[in-house]
Amino acid sequence: MIYVIYNTKSKYIKDSKFMEGLKNEFPIDSTFLDCIGLNYDELFNKIKSDDKVYLVGGDGTLNHFINYVDGLTLPCACYFYAAGTGNDFVNDMKEYADKNIVYLNDCIKDLPIVYVNGLKRRFINGIGYGIDGYACEVADELTRKNKKVNYTTIALGGLLGKYKFPNAKVIVDGVESTYKKVLLAPTMKGKFYGGGMMITPMQDRFNKDKTVTFAIVHDASRLRILSLFLKIFKGTHVKYNKIYTYKTCKHVVVEFDTPTALQIDGETVLNVTKYEVKIE
């Protein structure tokens, strides 16, 4: 049996043509389930080892899945069927992917945890804090107004005037540092976030030590940062080592002196002054 789990909140799923095409890609006896309110414990108890599960959606849908099933044993082969706008996970996994489908079972083991504003969540791509969180906050507002969203345009607009650069205190594996005029301060399990920004090209999600990479863009003029920002999509920004710093680690604490939005695999958390990431 094939089980196809989808997210009714996704704009792709709301498109009847997309759903019709999706159903045509699977056997006629496949079971389609809405992930909203789905009891994964009950579902996995009845699934057999030779069944298959396909999760359809974007990075946000994937993040909800990994947190719902955290602590559960996957009873069969599970796959991610990318149907989002950013698809940073699939970008990072393209050498393992079959077009837009990725085998999930090995990817969701031992994922890092972020603690922020009383929340505790696993993440599979990364934590964005700074102008990327700002971009997600603005994008959410535009979506509520049914307006077109372009994250790059929003981020560039923020960079050119609307985003206020905070100062930061950062503790990486016990070592404290301070930074001024911070643009970005993500912690990454993969290379990509923000719809194709290769913020940490050195990060390997399958590294044997299970470490993450913390990166920070800091202490530069808006014009200088603009020249770096446009290079992030190709990962060539790393040569700007006076304003771009990265550290491989297992424990990160980031604290801003001004509340700023944060994103977890694309899902926005507002009014954040501090986040912590642990490998557990």
mmCIF file of C-alpha atoms in Angstrom:
data_model
loop_
_atom_site.group_PDB
_atom_site.id
_atom_site.type_symbol
_atom_site.label_atom_id
_atom_site.label_comp_id
_atom_site.label_asym_id
_atom_site.label_seq_id
_atom_site.Cartn_x
_atom_site.Cartn_y
_atom_site.Cartn_z
ATOM 1 C CA MET A 1 0.000 0.000 0.000
ATOM 2 C CA ILE A 2 1.140 3.534 -0.746
ATOM 3 C CA TYR A 3 0.174 6.339 1.614
ATOM 4 C CA VAL A 4 0.381 9.917 0.311
ATOM 5 C CA ILE A 5 0.369 12.594 3.021
ATOM 6 C CA TYR A 6 -0.281 16.171 1.916
ATOM 7 C CA ASN A 7 -0.824 19.567 3.511
ATOM 8 C CA THR A 8 -4.164 21.229 2.751
ATOM 9 C CA LYS A 9 -2.684 24.591 3.783
ATOM 10 C CA SER A 10 -0.198 24.431 0.911
ATOM 11 C CA LYS A 11 -1.101 26.609 -2.067
ATOM 12 C CA TYR A 12 -0.094 23.746 -4.364
ATOM 13 C CA ILE A 13 -2.567 21.369 -2.747
ATOM 14 C CA LYS A 14 -5.296 24.008 -3.088
ATOM 15 C CA ASP A 15 -4.699 23.887 -6.843
ATOM 16 C CA SER A 16 -7.116 21.259 -8.198
ATOM 17 C CA LYS A 17 -4.940 20.677 -11.280
ATOM 18 C CA PHE A 18 -1.925 19.922 -9.100
ATOM 19 C CA MET A 19 -3.905 17.449 -6.973
ATOM 20 C CA GLU A 20 -5.286 15.781 -10.071
ATOM 21 C CA GLY A 21 -1.786 15.393 -11.496
ATOM 22 C CA LEU A 22 -0.476 14.175 -8.144
ATOM 23 C CA LYS A 23 -3.105 11.440 -7.894
ATOM 24 C CA ASN A 24 -2.255 10.298 -11.425
ATOM 25 C CA GLU A 25 1.362 9.710 -10.348
ATOM 26 C CA PHE A 26 0.387 7.054 -7.805
ATOM 27 C CA PRO A 27 -1.496 3.739 -8.102
ATOM 28 C CA ILE A 28 -5.267 4.058 -8.029
ATOM 29 C CA ASP A 29 -5.528 2.210 -4.707
ATOM 30 C CA SER A 30 -3.180 4.632 -2.909
ATOM 31 C CA THR A 31 -4.442 6.228 0.299
ATOM 32 C CA PHE A 32 -4.348 10.034 0.429
ATOM 33 C CA LEU A 33 -4.256 11.644 3.887
ATOM 34 C CA ASP A 34 -4.300 15.259 5.084
ATOM 35 C CA CYS A 35 -1.425 15.891 7.504
ATOM 36 C CA ILE A 36 -3.518 18.426 9.458
ATOM 37 C CA GLY A 37 -4.659 16.601 12.577
ATOM 38 C CA LEU A 38 -3.200 13.286 11.416
ATOM 39 C CA ASN A 39 -2.302 10.862 14.218
ATOM 40 C CA TYR A 40 1.020 9.439 13.028
ATOM 41 C CA ASP A 41 1.224 7.006 15.943
ATOM 42 C CA GLU A 42 -2.027 5.332 14.884
ATOM 43 C CA LEU A 43 -1.060 5.437 11.213
ATOM 44 C CA PHE A 44 2.354 3.865 11.758
ATOM 45 C CA ASN A 45 0.835 1.110 13.914
ATOM 46 C CA LYS A 46 -1.202 -0.160 10.964
ATOM 47 C CA ILE A 47 1.398 0.360 8.222
ATOM 48 C CA LYS A 48 3.330 -2.713 7.074
ATOM 49 C CA SER A 49 7.062 -2.851 6.413
ATOM 50 C CA ASP A 50 6.585 -3.229 2.659
ATOM 51 C CA ASP A 51 4.264 -0.183 2.443
ATOM 52 C CA LYS A 52 5.530 3.235 1.353
ATOM 53 C CA VAL A 53 4.785 6.731 2.638
ATOM 54 C CA TYR A 54 5.156 9.875 0.512
ATOM 55 C CA LEU A 55 5.079 13.290 2.197
ATOM 56 C CA VAL A 56 4.024 15.989 -0.292
ATOM 57 C CA GLY A 57 4.782 19.651 0.373
ATOM 58 C CA GLY A 58 7.507 22.192 0.995
ATOM 59 C CA ASP A 59 10.154 22.697 3.657
ATOM 60 C CA GLY A 60 7.555 23.836 6.202
ATOM 61 C CA THR A 61 5.489 20.688 5.700
ATOM 62 C CA LEU A 62 8.642 18.616 6.096
ATOM 63 C CA ASN A 63 9.518 20.401 9.334
ATOM 64 C CA HIS A 64 6.086 19.648 10.786
ATOM 65 C CA PHE A 65 6.482 15.997 9.784
ATOM 66 C CA ILE A 66 9.877 15.520 11.439
ATOM 67 C CA ASN A 67 8.542 17.007 14.669
ATOM 68 C CA TYR A 68 5.306 14.988 14.650
ATOM 69 C CA VAL A 69 7.196 11.721 14.159
ATOM 70 C CA ASP A 70 10.071 12.593 16.505
ATOM 71 C CA GLY A 71 10.542 9.629 18.827
ATOM 72 C CA LEU A 72 8.512 7.280 16.619
ATOM 73 C CA THR A 73 10.009 4.407 14.648
ATOM 74 C CA LEU A 74 9.307 4.703 10.939
ATOM 75 C CA PRO A 75 7.669 1.382 9.991
ATOM 76 C CA CYS A 76 8.485 1.515 6.276
ATOM 77 C CA ALA A 77 10.271 3.485 3.575
ATOM 78 C CA CYS A 78 9.275 7.176 3.700
ATOM 79 C CA TYR A 79 9.863 9.702 0.935
ATOM 80 C CA PHE A 80 9.617 13.465 0.561
ATOM 81 C CA TYR A 81 7.862 14.668 -2.590
ATOM 82 C CA ALA A 82 8.853 18.321 -3.013
ATOM 83 C CA ALA A 83 5.959 20.609 -3.905
ATOM 84 C CA GLY A 84 6.950 23.884 -2.282
ATOM 85 C CA THR A 85 8.340 27.208 -3.461
ATOM 86 C CA GLY A 86 11.814 27.104 -1.895
ATOM 87 C CA ASN A 87 12.598 23.385 -1.620
ATOM 88 C CA ASP A 88 15.910 23.966 0.154
ATOM 89 C CA PHE A 89 15.993 20.386 1.420
ATOM 90 C CA VAL A 90 15.777 18.958 -2.096
ATOM 91 C CA ASN A 91 18.431 21.427 -3.292
ATOM 92 C CA ASP A 92 20.747 20.131 -0.591
ATOM 93 C CA MET A 93 19.896 16.501 -1.426
ATOM 94 C CA LYS A 94 19.959 16.756 -5.231
ATOM 95 C CA GLU A 95 22.723 14.159 -5.629
ATOM 96 C CA TYR A 96 20.528 11.670 -3.736
ATOM 97 C CA ALA A 97 17.188 12.744 -5.203
ATOM 98 C CA ASP A 98 15.162 11.158 -7.973
ATOM 99 C CA LYS A 99 13.901 14.356 -9.595
ATOM 100 C CA ASN A 100 11.901 15.913 -6.738
ATOM 101 C CA ILE A 101 11.667 12.817 -4.521
ATOM 102 C CA VAL A 102 14.058 12.071 -1.646
ATOM 103 C CA TYR A 103 14.284 8.991 0.588
ATOM 104 C CA LEU A 104 13.711 10.325 4.115
ATOM 105 C CA ASN A 105 14.491 7.583 6.614
ATOM 106 C CA ASP A 106 18.236 8.308 6.846
ATOM 107 C CA CYS A 107 17.767 12.087 6.752
ATOM 108 C CA ILE A 108 15.617 12.533 9.841
ATOM 109 C CA LYS A 109 17.802 10.685 12.343
ATOM 110 C CA ASP A 110 19.533 12.661 15.108
ATOM 111 C CA LEU A 111 18.377 16.058 13.875
ATOM 112 C CA PRO A 112 19.441 19.144 15.855
ATOM 113 C CA ILE A 113 17.046 20.902 18.210
ATOM 114 C CA VAL A 114 16.366 24.615 18.517
ATOM 115 C CA TYR A 115 15.028 26.237 21.667
ATOM 116 C CA VAL A 116 13.376 29.625 21.138
ATOM 117 C CA ASN A 117 10.629 31.579 22.929
ATOM 118 C CA GLY A 118 9.570 28.491 24.896
ATOM 119 C CA LEU A 119 9.476 26.269 21.788
ATOM 120 C CA LYS A 120 11.540 23.133 21.253
ATOM 121 C CA ARG A 121 11.730 21.953 17.635
ATOM 122 C CA ARG A 122 13.839 19.740 15.421
ATOM 123 C CA PHE A 123 14.992 21.235 12.135
ATOM 124 C CA ILE A 124 16.219 19.672 8.898
ATOM 125 C CA ASN A 125 17.545 22.685 6.955
ATOM 126 C CA GLY A 126 18.394 25.553 9.239
ATOM 127 C CA ILE A 127 17.594 28.354 11.645
ATOM 128 C CA GLY A 128 17.562 31.818 10.124
ATOM 129 C CA TYR A 129 17.986 34.821 12.395
ATOM 130 C CA GLY A 130 18.394 38.345 11.125
ATOM 131 C CA ILE A 131 17.273 39.665 7.769
ATOM 132 C CA ASP A 132 16.081 36.186 6.722
ATOM 133 C CA GLY A 133 13.708 36.124 9.683
ATOM 134 C CA TYR A 134 12.648 39.651 8.751
ATOM 135 C CA ALA A 135 11.952 38.458 5.184
ATOM 136 C CA CYS A 136 9.771 35.605 6.459
ATOM 137 C CA GLU A 137 7.854 38.013 8.697
ATOM 138 C CA VAL A 138 7.141 40.375 5.783
ATOM 139 C CA ALA A 139 6.303 37.435 3.492
ATOM 140 C CA ASP A 140 3.737 36.155 5.990
ATOM 141 C CA GLU A 141 2.091 39.579 6.030
ATOM 142 C CA LEU A 142 1.958 39.678 2.211
ATOM 143 C CA THR A 143 0.525 36.155 2.088
ATOM 144 C CA ARG A 144 -2.271 37.136 4.468
ATOM 145 C CA LYS A 145 -3.082 39.962 2.057
ATOM 146 C CA ASN A 146 -2.978 37.549 -0.924
ATOM 147 C CA LYS A 147 -0.054 39.441 -2.422
ATOM 148 C CA LYS A 148 2.843 37.980 -4.391
ATOM 149 C CA VAL A 149 5.889 36.974 -2.310
ATOM 150 C CA ASN A 150 9.523 37.173 -3.410
ATOM 151 C CA TYR A 151 11.916 36.531 -0.513
ATOM 152 C CA THR A 152 14.955 37.910 -2.325
ATOM 153 C CA THR A 153 13.195 41.183 -3.123
ATOM 154 C CA ILE A 154 12.009 41.504 0.489
ATOM 155 C CA ALA A 155 15.513 40.827 1.847
ATOM 156 C CA LEU A 156 17.100 43.332 -0.528
ATOM 157 C CA GLY A 157 14.518 45.922 0.466
ATOM 158 C CA GLY A 158 15.353 45.313 4.110
ATOM 159 C CA LEU A 159 19.065 45.493 3.423
ATOM 160 C CA LEU A 160 18.665 48.838 1.672
ATOM 161 C CA GLY A 161 16.955 50.502 4.593
ATOM 162 C CA LYS A 162 14.150 48.769 6.492
ATOM 163 C CA TYR A 163 16.190 46.196 8.411
ATOM 164 C CA LYS A 164 17.838 47.427 11.620
ATOM 165 C CA PHE A 165 21.190 45.756 12.277
ATOM 166 C CA PRO A 166 21.360 44.358 15.840
ATOM 167 C CA ASN A 167 24.466 43.535 17.830
ATOM 168 C CA ALA A 168 24.957 39.939 18.932
ATOM 169 C CA LYS A 169 26.509 37.825 21.645
ATOM 170 C CA VAL A 170 27.290 34.327 20.418
ATOM 171 C CA ILE A 171 28.472 31.267 22.344
ATOM 172 C CA VAL A 172 29.736 28.420 20.151
ATOM 173 C CA ASP A 173 30.722 25.227 21.981
ATOM 174 C CA GLY A 174 31.421 27.291 25.096
ATOM 175 C CA VAL A 175 33.433 30.059 23.431
ATOM 176 C CA GLU A 176 31.832 33.526 23.587
ATOM 177 C CA SER A 177 32.181 36.210 20.889
ATOM 178 C CA THR A 178 30.465 39.521 20.207
ATOM 179 C CA TYR A 179 29.560 41.006 16.836
ATOM 180 C CA LYS A 180 28.213 44.390 15.724
ATOM 181 C CA LYS A 181 25.801 45.228 12.896
ATOM 182 C CA VAL A 182 24.614 41.666 12.271
ATOM 183 C CA LEU A 183 22.829 40.863 9.015
ATOM 184 C CA LEU A 184 22.526 37.068 9.342
ATOM 185 C CA ALA A 185 23.177 34.619 12.165
ATOM 186 C CA PRO A 186 21.932 31.179 11.048
ATOM 187 C CA THR A 187 22.722 27.705 12.316
ATOM 188 C CA MET A 188 22.537 25.121 9.552
ATOM 189 C CA LYS A 189 22.029 21.373 9.196
ATOM 190 C CA GLY A 190 22.197 21.712 5.400
ATOM 191 C CA LYS A 191 23.719 24.159 2.932
ATOM 192 C CA PHE A 192 20.591 25.997 1.756
ATOM 193 C CA TYR A 193 17.860 28.177 3.158
ATOM 194 C CA GLY A 194 15.682 31.072 2.018
ATOM 195 C CA GLY A 195 14.750 29.515 -1.313
ATOM 196 C CA GLY A 196 18.204 28.749 -2.701
ATOM 197 C CA MET A 197 20.665 30.783 -0.625
ATOM 198 C CA MET A 198 23.768 28.608 -0.099
ATOM 199 C CA ILE A 199 24.679 30.242 3.189
ATOM 200 C CA THR A 200 26.921 27.384 4.426
ATOM 201 C CA PRO A 201 28.443 25.609 1.397
ATOM 202 C CA MET A 202 30.885 23.799 3.680
ATOM 203 C CA GLN A 203 28.151 22.062 5.722
ATOM 204 C CA ASP A 204 27.605 18.315 5.176
ATOM 205 C CA ARG A 205 24.351 17.084 6.710
ATOM 206 C CA PHE A 206 25.759 13.542 6.791
ATOM 207 C CA ASN A 207 29.067 14.385 8.492
ATOM 208 C CA LYS A 208 30.136 11.651 10.908
ATOM 209 C CA ASP A 209 30.240 13.988 13.913
ATOM 210 C CA LYS A 210 26.627 15.145 13.267
ATOM 211 C CA THR A 211 27.716 18.770 13.664
ATOM 212 C CA VAL A 212 25.945 21.883 12.408
ATOM 213 C CA THR A 213 27.507 25.068 11.032
ATOM 214 C CA PHE A 214 26.921 28.463 12.611
ATOM 215 C CA ALA A 215 27.507 31.435 10.294
ATOM 216 C CA ILE A 216 27.328 35.170 10.813
ATOM 217 C CA VAL A 217 27.518 38.230 8.555
ATOM 218 C CA HIS A 218 28.578 41.274 10.539
ATOM 219 C CA ASP A 219 30.482 44.564 10.907
ATOM 220 C CA ALA A 220 30.090 46.021 7.425
ATOM 221 C CA SER A 221 28.344 48.825 5.583
ATOM 222 C CA ARG A 222 25.089 48.162 3.735
ATOM 223 C CA LEU A 223 26.896 48.568 0.418
ATOM 224 C CA ARG A 224 29.604 46.091 1.396
ATOM 225 C CA ILE A 225 27.011 43.596 2.602
ATOM 226 C CA LEU A 226 24.998 44.046 -0.593
ATOM 227 C CA SER A 227 27.976 42.898 -2.668
ATOM 228 C CA LEU A 228 28.267 39.821 -0.431
ATOM 229 C CA PHE A 229 24.539 39.120 -0.327
ATOM 230 C CA LEU A 230 24.267 38.652 -4.070
ATOM 231 C CA LYS A 231 26.998 35.986 -3.953
ATOM 232 C CA ILE A 232 25.282 33.837 -1.315
ATOM 233 C CA PHE A 233 23.186 32.066 -3.950
ATOM 234 C CA LYS A 234 26.365 30.546 -5.414
ATOM 235 C CA GLY A 235 28.169 30.095 -2.109
ATOM 236 C CA THR A 236 31.059 32.331 -3.178
ATOM 237 C CA HIS A 237 30.507 34.774 -0.312
ATOM 238 C CA VAL A 238 32.794 32.740 1.968
ATOM 239 C CA LYS A 239 35.855 34.608 0.652
ATOM 240 C CA TYR A 240 34.605 37.744 2.458
ATOM 241 C CA ASN A 241 36.176 36.470 5.656
ATOM 242 C CA LYS A 242 36.286 39.858 7.372
ATOM 243 C CA ILE A 243 32.509 40.097 7.458
ATOM 244 C CA TYR A 244 31.518 36.422 7.073
ATOM 245 C CA THR A 245 32.450 34.027 9.874
ATOM 246 C CA TYR A 246 31.486 30.372 10.267
ATOM 247 C CA LYS A 247 32.116 27.698 12.888
ATOM 248 C CA THR A 248 31.367 23.968 12.905
ATOM 249 C CA CYS A 249 29.852 23.004 16.244
ATOM 250 C CA LYS A 250 27.371 21.055 18.369
ATOM 251 C CA HIS A 251 26.029 23.818 20.617
ATOM 252 C CA VAL A 252 25.161 27.407 19.721
ATOM 253 C CA VAL A 253 23.570 30.258 21.653
ATOM 254 C CA VAL A 254 22.795 33.487 19.775
ATOM 255 C CA GLU A 255 21.478 36.590 21.530
ATOM 256 C CA PHE A 256 20.519 39.870 19.817
ATOM 257 C CA ASP A 257 20.170 43.214 21.597
ATOM 258 C CA THR A 258 16.993 43.922 19.591
ATOM 259 C CA PRO A 259 13.978 41.588 19.077
ATOM 260 C CA THR A 260 14.066 40.153 15.556
ATOM 261 C CA ALA A 261 11.997 37.545 13.720
ATOM 262 C CA LEU A 262 13.482 34.053 13.313
ATOM 263 C CA GLN A 263 12.636 31.230 10.926
ATOM 264 C CA ILE A 264 12.825 27.463 11.451
ATOM 265 C CA ASP A 265 12.859 25.691 8.077
ATOM 266 C CA GLY A 266 10.871 28.634 6.741
ATOM 267 C CA GLU A 267 8.366 28.840 9.620
ATOM 268 C CA THR A 268 8.398 32.252 11.331
ATOM 269 C CA VAL A 269 8.814 32.947 15.055
ATOM 270 C CA LEU A 270 8.326 36.602 16.021
ATOM 271 C CA ASN A 271 10.024 38.848 18.609
ATOM 272 C CA VAL A 272 13.071 36.705 19.286
ATOM 273 C CA THR A 273 16.044 37.955 21.283
ATOM 274 C CA LYS A 274 17.737 34.576 21.798
ATOM 275 C CA TYR A 275 17.891 31.085 20.352
ATOM 276 C CA GLU A 276 19.845 27.964 21.269
ATOM 277 C CA VAL A 277 20.729 24.948 19.152
ATOM 278 C CA LYS A 278 21.848 21.604 20.558
ATOM 279 C CA ILE A 279 22.837 18.271 19.081
ATOM 280 C CA GLU A 280 21.109 15.694 21.290
#
